[in-house]
PDB file of C-alpha atoms in Angstrom:
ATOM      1  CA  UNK K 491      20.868 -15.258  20.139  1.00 58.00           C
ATOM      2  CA  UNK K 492      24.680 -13.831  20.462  1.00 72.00           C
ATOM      3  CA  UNK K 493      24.050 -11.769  23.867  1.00 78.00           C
ATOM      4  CA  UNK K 494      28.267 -12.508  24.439  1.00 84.00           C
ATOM      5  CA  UNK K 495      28.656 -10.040  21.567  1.00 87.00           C
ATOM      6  CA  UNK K 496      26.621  -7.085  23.130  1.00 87.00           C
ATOM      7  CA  UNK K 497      28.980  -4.163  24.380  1.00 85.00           C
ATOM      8  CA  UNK K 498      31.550  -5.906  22.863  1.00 92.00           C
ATOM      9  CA  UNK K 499      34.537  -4.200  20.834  1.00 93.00           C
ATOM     10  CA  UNK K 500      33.880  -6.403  17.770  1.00 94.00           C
ATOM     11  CA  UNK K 501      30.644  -5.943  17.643  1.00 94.00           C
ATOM     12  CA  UNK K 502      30.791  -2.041  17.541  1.00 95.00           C
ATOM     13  CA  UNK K 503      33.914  -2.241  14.924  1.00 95.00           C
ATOM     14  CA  UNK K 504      30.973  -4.294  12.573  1.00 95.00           C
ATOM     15  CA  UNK K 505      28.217  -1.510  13.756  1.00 96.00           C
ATOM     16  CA  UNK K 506      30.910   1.114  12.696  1.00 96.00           C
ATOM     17  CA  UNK K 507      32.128  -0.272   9.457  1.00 96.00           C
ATOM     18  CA  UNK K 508      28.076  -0.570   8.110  1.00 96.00           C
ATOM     19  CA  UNK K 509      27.651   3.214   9.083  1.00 97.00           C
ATOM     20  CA  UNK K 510      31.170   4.071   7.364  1.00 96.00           C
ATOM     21  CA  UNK K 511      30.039   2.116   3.998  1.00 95.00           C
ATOM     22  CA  UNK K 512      26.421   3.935   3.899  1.00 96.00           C
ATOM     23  CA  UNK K 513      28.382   7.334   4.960  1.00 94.00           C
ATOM     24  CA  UNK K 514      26.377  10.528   5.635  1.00 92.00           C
ATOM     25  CA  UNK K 515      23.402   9.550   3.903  1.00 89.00           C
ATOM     26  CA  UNK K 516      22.498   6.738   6.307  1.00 94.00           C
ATOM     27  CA  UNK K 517      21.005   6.890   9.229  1.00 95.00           C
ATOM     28  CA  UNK K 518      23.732   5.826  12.852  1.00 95.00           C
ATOM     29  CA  UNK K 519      22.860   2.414  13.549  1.00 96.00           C
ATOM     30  CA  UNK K 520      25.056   2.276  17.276  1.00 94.00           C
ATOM     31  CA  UNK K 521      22.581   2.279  20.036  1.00 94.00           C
ATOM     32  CA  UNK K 522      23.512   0.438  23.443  1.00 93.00           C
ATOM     33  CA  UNK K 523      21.987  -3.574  23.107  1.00 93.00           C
ATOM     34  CA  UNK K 524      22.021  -3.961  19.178  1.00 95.00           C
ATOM     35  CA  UNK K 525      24.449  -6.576  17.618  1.00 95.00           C
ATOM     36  CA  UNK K 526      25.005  -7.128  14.673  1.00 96.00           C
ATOM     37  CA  UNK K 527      24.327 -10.850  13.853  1.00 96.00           C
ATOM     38  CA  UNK K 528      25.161 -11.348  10.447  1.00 94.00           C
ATOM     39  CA  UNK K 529      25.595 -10.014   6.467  1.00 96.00           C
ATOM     40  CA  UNK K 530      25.589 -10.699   2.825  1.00 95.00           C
ATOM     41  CA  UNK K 531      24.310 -10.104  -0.431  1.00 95.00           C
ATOM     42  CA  UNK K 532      21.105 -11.104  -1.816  1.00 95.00           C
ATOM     43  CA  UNK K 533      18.933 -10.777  -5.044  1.00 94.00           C
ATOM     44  CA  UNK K 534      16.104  -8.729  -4.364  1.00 94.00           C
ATOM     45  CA  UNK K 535      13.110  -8.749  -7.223  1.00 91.00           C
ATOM     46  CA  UNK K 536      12.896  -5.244  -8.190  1.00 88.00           C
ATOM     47  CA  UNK K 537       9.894  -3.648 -10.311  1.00 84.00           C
ATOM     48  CA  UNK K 538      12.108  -3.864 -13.598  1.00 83.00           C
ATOM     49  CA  UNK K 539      15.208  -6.612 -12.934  1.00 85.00           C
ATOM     50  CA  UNK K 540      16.212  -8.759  -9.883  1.00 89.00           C
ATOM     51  CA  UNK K 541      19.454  -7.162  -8.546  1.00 91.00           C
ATOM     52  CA  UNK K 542      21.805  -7.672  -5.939  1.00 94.00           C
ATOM     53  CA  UNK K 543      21.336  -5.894  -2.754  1.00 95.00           C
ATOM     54  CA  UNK K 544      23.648  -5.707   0.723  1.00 96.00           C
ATOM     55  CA  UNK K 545      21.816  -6.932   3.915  1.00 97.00           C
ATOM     56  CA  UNK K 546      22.382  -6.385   7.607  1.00 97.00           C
ATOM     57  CA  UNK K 547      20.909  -8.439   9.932  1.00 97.00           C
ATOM     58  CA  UNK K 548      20.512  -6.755  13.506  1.00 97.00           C
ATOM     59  CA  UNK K 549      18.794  -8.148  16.544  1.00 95.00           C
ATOM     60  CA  UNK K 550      16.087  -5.577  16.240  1.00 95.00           C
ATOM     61  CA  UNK K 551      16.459  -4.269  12.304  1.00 96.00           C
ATOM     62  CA  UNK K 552      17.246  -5.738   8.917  1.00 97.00           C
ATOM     63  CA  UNK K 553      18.940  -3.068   7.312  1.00 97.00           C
ATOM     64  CA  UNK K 554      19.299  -2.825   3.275  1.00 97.00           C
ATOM     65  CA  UNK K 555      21.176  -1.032   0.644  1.00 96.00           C
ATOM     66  CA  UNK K 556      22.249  -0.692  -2.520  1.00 95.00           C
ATOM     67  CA  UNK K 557      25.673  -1.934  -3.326  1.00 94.00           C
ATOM     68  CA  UNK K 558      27.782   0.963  -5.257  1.00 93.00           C
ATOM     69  CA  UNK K 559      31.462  -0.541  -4.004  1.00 89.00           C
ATOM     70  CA  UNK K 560      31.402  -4.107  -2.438  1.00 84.00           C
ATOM     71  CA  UNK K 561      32.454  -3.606   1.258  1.00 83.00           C
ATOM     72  CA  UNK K 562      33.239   0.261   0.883  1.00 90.00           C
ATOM     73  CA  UNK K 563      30.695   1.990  -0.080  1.00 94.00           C
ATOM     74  CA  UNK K 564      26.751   1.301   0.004  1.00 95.00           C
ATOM     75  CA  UNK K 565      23.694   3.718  -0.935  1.00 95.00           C
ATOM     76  CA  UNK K 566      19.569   3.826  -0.821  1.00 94.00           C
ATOM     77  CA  UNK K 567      20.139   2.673   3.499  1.00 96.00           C
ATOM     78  CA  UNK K 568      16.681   0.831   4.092  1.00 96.00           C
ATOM     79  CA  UNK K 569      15.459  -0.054   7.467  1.00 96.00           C
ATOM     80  CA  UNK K 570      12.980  -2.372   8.837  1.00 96.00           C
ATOM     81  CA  UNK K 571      12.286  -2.522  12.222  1.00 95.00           C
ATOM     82  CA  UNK K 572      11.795  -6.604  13.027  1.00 95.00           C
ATOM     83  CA  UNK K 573       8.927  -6.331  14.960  1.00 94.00           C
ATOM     84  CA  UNK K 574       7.062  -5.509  11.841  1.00 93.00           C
ATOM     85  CA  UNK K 575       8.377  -8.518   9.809  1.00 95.00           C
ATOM     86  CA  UNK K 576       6.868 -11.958   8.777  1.00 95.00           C
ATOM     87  CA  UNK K 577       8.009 -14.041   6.197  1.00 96.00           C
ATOM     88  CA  UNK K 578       7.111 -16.277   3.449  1.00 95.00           C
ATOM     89  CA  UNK K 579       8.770 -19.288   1.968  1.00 96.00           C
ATOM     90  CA  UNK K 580       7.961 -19.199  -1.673  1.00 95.00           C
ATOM     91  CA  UNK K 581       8.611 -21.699  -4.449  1.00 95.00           C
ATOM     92  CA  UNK K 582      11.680 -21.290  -7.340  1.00 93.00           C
ATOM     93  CA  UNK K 583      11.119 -19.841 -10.229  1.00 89.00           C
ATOM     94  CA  UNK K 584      13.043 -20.204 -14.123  1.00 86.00           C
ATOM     95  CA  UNK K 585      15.005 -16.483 -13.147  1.00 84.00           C
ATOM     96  CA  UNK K 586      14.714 -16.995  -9.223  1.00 89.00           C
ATOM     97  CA  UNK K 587      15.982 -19.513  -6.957  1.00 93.00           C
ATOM     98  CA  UNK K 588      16.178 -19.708  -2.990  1.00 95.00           C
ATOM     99  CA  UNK K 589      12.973 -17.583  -2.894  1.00 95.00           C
ATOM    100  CA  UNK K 590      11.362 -16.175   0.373  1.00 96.00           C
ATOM    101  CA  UNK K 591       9.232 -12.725   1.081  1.00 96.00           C
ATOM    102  CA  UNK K 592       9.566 -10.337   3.477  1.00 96.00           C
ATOM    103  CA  UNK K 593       6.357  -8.561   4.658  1.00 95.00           C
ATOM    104  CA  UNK K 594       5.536  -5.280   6.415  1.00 92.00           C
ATOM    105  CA  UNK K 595       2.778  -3.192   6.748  1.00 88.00           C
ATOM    106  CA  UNK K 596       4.549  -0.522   4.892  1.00 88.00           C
ATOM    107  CA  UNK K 597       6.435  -2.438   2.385  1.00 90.00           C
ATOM    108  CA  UNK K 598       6.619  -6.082   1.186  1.00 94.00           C
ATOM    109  CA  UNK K 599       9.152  -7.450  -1.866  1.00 95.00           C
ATOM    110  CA  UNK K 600      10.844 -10.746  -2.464  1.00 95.00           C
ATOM    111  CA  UNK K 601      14.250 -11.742  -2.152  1.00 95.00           C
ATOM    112  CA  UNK K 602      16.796 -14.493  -3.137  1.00 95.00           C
ATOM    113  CA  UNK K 603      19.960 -16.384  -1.517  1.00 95.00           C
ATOM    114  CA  UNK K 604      22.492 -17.968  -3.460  1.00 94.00           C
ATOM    115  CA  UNK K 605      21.882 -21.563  -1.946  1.00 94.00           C
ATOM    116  CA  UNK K 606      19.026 -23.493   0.299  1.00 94.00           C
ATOM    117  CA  UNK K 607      21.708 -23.668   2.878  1.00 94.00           C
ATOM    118  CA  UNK K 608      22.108 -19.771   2.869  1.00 95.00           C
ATOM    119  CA  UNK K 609      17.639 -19.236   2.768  1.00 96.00           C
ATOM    120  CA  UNK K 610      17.669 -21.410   5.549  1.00 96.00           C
ATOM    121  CA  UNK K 611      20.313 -19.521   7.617  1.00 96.00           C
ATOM    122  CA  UNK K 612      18.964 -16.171   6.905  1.00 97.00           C
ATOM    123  CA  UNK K 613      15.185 -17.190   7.663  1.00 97.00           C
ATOM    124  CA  UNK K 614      16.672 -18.983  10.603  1.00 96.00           C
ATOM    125  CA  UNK K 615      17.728 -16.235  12.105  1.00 96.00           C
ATOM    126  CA  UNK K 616      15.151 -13.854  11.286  1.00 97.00           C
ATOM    127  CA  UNK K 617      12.866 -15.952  13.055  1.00 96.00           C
ATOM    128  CA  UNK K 618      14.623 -16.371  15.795  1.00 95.00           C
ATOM    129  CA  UNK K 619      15.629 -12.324  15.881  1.00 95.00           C
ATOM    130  CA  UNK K 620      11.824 -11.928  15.762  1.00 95.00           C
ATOM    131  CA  UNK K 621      10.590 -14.212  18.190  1.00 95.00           C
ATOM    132  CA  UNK K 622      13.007 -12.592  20.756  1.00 93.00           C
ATOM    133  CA  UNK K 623      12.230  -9.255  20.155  1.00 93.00           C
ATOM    134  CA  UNK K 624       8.191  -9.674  20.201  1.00 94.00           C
ATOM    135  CA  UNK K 625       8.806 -11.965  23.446  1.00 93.00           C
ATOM    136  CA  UNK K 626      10.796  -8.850  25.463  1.00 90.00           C
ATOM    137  CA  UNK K 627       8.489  -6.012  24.378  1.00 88.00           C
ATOM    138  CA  UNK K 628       4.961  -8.395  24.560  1.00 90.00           C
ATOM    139  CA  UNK K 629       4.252  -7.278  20.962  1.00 89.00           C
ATOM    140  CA  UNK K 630       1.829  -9.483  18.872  1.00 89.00           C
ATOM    141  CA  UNK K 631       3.096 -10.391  15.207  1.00 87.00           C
ATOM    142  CA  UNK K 632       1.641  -8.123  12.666  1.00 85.00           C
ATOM    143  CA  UNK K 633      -1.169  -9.397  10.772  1.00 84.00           C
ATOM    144  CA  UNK K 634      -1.523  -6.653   8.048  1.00 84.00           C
ATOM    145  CA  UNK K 635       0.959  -6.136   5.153  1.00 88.00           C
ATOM    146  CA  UNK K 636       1.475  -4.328   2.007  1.00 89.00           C
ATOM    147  CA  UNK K 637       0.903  -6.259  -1.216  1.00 89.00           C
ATOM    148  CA  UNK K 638       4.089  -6.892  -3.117  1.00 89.00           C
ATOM    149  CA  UNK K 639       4.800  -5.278  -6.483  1.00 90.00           C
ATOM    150  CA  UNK K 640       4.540  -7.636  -9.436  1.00 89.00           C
ATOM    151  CA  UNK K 641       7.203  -6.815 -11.702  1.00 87.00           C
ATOM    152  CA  UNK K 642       6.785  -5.304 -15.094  1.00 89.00           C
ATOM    153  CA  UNK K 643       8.024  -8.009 -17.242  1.00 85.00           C
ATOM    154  CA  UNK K 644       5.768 -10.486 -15.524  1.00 86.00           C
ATOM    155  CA  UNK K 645       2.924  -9.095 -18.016  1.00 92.00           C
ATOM    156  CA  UNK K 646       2.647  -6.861 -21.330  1.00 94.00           C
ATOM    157  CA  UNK K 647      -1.187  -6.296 -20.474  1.00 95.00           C
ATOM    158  CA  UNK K 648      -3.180  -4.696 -17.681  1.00 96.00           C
ATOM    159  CA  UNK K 649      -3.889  -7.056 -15.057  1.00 95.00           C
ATOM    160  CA  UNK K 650      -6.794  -5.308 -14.751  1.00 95.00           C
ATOM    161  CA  UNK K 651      -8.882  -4.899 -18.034  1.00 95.00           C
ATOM    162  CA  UNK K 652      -6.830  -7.221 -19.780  1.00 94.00           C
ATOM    163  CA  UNK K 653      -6.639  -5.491 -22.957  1.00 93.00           C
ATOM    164  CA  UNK K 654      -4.644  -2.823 -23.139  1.00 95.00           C
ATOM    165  CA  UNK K 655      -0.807  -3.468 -23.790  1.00 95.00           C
ATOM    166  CA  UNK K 656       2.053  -1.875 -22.479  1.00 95.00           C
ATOM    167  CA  UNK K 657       4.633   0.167 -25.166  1.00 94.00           C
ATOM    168  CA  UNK K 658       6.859   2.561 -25.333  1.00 90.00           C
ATOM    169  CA  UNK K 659       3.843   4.530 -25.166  1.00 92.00           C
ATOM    170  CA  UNK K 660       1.472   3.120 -22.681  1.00 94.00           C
ATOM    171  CA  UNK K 661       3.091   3.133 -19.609  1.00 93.00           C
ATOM    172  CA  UNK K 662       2.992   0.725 -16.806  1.00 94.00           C
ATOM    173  CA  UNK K 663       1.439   1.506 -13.155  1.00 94.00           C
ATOM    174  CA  UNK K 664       1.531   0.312 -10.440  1.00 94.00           C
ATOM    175  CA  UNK K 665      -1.658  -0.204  -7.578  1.00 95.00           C
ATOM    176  CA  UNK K 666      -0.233   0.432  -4.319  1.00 91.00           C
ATOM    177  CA  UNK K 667      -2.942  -1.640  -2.588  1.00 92.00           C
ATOM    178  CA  UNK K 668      -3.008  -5.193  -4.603  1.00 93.00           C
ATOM    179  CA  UNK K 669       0.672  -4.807  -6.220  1.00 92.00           C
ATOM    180  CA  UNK K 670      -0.780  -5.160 -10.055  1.00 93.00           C
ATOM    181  CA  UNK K 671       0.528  -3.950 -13.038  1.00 95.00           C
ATOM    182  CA  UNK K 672      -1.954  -1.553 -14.967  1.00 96.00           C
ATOM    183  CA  UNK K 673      -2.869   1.103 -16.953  1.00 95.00           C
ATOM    184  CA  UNK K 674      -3.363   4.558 -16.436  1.00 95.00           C
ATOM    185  CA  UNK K 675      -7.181   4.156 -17.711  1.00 95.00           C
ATOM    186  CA  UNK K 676      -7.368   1.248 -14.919  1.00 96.00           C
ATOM    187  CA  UNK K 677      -5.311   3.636 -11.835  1.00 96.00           C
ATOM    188  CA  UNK K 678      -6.831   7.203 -12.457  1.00 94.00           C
ATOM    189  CA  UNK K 679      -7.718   7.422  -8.632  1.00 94.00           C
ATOM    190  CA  UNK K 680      -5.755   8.364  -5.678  1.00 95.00           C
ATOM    191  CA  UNK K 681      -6.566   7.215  -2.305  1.00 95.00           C
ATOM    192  CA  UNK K 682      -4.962   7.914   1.059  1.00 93.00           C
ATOM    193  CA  UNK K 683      -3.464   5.204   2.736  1.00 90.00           C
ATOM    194  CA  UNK K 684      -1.641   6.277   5.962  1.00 87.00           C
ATOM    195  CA  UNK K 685       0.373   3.214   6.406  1.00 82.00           C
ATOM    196  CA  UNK K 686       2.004   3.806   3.004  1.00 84.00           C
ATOM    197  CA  UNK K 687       2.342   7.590   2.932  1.00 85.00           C
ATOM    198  CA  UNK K 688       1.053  10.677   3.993  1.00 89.00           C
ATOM    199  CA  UNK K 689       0.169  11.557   0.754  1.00 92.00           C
ATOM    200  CA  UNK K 690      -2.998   9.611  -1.542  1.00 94.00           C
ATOM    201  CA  UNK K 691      -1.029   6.800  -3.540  1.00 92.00           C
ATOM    202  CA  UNK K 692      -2.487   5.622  -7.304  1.00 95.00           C
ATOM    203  CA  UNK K 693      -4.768   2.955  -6.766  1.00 95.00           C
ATOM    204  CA  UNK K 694      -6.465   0.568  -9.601  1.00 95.00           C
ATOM    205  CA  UNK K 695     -10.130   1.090 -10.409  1.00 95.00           C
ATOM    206  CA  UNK K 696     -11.245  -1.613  -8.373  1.00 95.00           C
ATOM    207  CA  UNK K 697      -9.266  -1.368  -5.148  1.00 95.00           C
ATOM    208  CA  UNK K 698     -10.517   2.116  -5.299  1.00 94.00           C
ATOM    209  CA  UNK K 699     -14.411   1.418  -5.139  1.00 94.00           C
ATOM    210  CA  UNK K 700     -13.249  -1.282  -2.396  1.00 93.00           C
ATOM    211  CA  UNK K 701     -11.262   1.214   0.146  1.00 93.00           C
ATOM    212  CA  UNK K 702     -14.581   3.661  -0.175  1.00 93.00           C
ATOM    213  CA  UNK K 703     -16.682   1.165   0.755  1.00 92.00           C
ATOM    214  CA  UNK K 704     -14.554   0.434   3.495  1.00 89.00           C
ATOM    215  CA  UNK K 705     -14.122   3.806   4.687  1.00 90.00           C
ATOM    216  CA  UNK K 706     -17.774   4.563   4.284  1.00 89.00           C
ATOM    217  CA  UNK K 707     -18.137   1.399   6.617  1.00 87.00           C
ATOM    218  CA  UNK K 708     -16.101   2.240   9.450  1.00 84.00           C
ATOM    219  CA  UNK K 709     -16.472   6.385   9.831  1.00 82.00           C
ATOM    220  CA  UNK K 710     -19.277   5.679  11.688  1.00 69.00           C
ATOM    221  CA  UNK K 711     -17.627   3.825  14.068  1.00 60.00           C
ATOM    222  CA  UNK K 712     -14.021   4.814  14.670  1.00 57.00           C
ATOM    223  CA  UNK K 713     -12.165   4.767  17.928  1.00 51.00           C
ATOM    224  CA  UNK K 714      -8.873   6.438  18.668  1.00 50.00           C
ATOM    225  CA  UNK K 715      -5.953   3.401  19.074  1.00 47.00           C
ATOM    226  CA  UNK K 716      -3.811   4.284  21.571  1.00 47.00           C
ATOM    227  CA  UNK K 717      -0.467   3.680  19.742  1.00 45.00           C
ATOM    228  CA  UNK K 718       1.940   0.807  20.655  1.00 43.00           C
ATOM    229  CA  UNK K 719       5.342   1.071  22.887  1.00 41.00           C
ATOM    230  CA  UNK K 720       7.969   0.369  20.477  1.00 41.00           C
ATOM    231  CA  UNK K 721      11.714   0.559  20.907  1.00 40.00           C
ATOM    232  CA  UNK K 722      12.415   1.464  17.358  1.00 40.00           C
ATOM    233  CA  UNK K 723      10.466   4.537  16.935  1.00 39.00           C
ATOM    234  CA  UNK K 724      11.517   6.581  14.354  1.00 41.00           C
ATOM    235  CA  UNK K 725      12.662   4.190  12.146  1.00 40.00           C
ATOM    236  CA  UNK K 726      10.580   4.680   8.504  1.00 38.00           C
ATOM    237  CA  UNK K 727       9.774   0.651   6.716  1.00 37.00           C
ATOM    238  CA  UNK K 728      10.730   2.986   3.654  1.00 35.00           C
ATOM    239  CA  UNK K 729       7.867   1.806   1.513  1.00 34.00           C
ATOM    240  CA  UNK K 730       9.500   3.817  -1.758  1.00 40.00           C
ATOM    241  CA  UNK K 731      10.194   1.643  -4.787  1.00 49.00           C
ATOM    242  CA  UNK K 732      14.180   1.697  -4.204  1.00 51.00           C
ATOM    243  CA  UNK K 733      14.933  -0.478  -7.305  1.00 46.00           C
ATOM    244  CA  UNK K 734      15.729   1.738 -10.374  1.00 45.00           C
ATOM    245  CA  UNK K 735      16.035   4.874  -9.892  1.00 49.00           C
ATOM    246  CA  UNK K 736      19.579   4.781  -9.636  1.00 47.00           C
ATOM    247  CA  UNK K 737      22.555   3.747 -12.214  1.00 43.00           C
ATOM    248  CA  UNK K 738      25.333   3.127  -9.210  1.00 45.00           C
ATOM    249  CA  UNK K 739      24.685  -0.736  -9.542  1.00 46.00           C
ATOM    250  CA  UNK K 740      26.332  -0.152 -12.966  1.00 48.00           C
ATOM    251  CA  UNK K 741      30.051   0.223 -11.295  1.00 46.00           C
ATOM    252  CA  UNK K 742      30.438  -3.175  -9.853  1.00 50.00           C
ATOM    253  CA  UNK K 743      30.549  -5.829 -12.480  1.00 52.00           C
ATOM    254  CA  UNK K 744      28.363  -8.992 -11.190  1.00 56.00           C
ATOM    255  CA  UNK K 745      28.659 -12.384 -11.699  1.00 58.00           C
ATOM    256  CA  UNK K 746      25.964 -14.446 -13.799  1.00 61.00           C
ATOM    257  CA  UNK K 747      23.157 -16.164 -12.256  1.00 65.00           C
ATOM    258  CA  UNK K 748      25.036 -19.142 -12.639  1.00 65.00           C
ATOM    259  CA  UNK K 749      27.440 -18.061 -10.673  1.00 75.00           C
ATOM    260  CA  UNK K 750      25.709 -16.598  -8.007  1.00 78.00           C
ATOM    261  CA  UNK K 751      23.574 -19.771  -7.442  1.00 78.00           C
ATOM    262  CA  UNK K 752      26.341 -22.116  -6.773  1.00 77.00           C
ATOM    263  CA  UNK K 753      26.712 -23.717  -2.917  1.00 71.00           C
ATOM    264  CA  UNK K 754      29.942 -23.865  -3.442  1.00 70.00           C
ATOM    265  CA  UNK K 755      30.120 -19.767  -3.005  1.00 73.00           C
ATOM    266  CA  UNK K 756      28.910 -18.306   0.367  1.00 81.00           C
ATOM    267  CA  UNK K 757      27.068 -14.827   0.280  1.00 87.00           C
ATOM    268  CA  UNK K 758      26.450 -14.687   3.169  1.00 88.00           C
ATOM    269  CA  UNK K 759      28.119 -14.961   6.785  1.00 90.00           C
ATOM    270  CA  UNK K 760      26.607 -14.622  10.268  1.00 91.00           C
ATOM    271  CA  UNK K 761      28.618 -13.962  13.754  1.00 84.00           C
ATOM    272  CA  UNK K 762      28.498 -16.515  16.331  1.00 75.00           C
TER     273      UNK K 762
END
C-alpha cells in the first residue's frame, strides 16, 4: 500500500483533478485516508460494443466513467465500494484480450487492459486494495454477485426458447438474474430483487418460477440481519446498464484494437 501518500499535497491535487474532470455531476471523492493509487483507460464489454472507459483506483473505491474529453472532462461517475469486489481472470477472446471480471452483488461486467503486464498490475493492486481494506474493518469477502450481461451480438436467438430471432422487430431483453439475452415472450415477469433495485426488474421465465420457489421457501423462516459496519455507506454499486445510452464517446476519436493492444503503449499508470 502507498500510506506515504495519505494527507499528502499530491495526493489531494490527483483527488481534485478526478472530481474537476467528472464536474458537478459526480459525486466529491476527498475524504481524510483515501489515496488515490493509480489510473487509466480500459475496454469495458458493454451490452452492444466494448468501449473504452476511464478508471480510478482508490484504496477503498474503484471509480468509473465515461470518457467525453481525455483528461478534462469525464461523465456516467460509477462507484464501487472495494469491499464488495472479487474478481475473475477470464480467458481471451477473437474481439477481447487481457480479460478479467469484476463482481458485485449489485453489478458485475467484464473489462479489458491493453497488455498482460497492465491486467496484472491492475488485478495486483485490486487485490491487494481489497485484502487491506477487509483486514481493517474484519469484513468477510462477498460471496453473492450479480450475473453479468451477455452482450447482444453474442446471439441472434433467445437463449432461452431458442427459437425466436432477434430483428429490427423483436427486440432483445435482458434477465437481470442469469444475464441472458431473450425475448419478451421468455421475460414477461417482474420480480423484486432488493440488491438490484427497489423496483421489480424483468426476469426470464425460468429464473422467475426459481426466485418464487425460493421466496416461498424462506418466508417462513426469515430473520432480521442486523446490517454490516461499513465505511463507505452511501456509496450506490450503480447496477444501471451505463453502456449506450449516451453518444459523448462519439467526440474522442479512438485508436483501433490494434492499437490499443500493443505493450509497447501504457494505459495505465499507478502512484508509488
Amino acid at each position: 500500500m502507498v500510506d506515504h501518500l495519505v494527507n499528502t499535497e499530491i495526493n489531494s491535487q490527483r483527488i481534485a483533478a478526478v472530481e474537476h474532470c467528472f464536474g458537478a455531476s459526480g459525486q466529491p471523492l476527498a475524504v481524510p485516508g483515501r489515496v488515490l493509487l493509480g489510473e487509466g483507460i480500459l475496454t469495458k464489454e458493454c451490452r452492444k460494443k466494448a468501449k473504452p472507459r476511464i478508471f480510478f483506483l482508490f484504496n477503498d473505491l474503484l471509480v468509473y466513467g465515461t470518457i467525453v474529453i481525455n483528461k478534462r472532462k469525464y461523465s456516467s461517475q460509477h462507484i464501487i465500494p472495494l469491499n464488495e469486489v472479487t474478481l475473475e481472470t477470464l480467458p481471451d477472446t477473437l474481439q477481447m484480450k487481457n480479460r478479467w471480471m469484476i463482481k458485485t452483488s449489485k453489478k458485475s461486467f467484464v473489462v479489458s487492459a491493453a497488455s498482460l503486464t497492465e491486467r496484472k498490475e491492475w488485478i495486483n493492486h485490486l487485490e491487494e486494495c481489497i485484502r487491506h481494506l477487509l483486514s481493517k474493518t474484519g469484513q468477510q469477502p462477498p460471496t453473492e454477485h450479480a450475473a453479468p450481461w451477455i452482450p447482444d451480438k453474442a446471439t441472434d436467438i433467445c437463449m432461452r426458447c431458442t427459437h425466436t430471432k432477434f430483428s429490427t422487430l423483436t427486440r432483445r431483453h435482458h434477465c437481470r438474474k442469469c444475464g441472458f439475452v431473450v425475448c419478451g415472450e421468455c421475460s414477461r415477469q417482474r420480480f423484486l430483487m432488493p440488491r438490484l433495485s427497489p423496483k421489480p426488474l424483468r426476469v426470464c421465465n425460468l429464473c422467475y418460477k426459481q426466485l418464487v420457489a425460493e421466496k416461498k421457501k424462506n418466508e417462513g423462516h426469515r430473520s432480521q440481519a442486523k446490517p454490516s459496519d461499513s465505511p463507505l455507506v452511501g456509496y450506490d454499486p450503480s447496477s444501471g446498464d451505463d453502456s449506450d445510452r449516451s453518444d459523448e464517446d462519439k467526440l474522442e476519436q479512438w485508436p483501433v484494437d490494434t492499437e490499443f493492444y500493443t505493450t509497447e503503449v501504457p494505459w495505465s499508470s499507478f502512484h508509488r
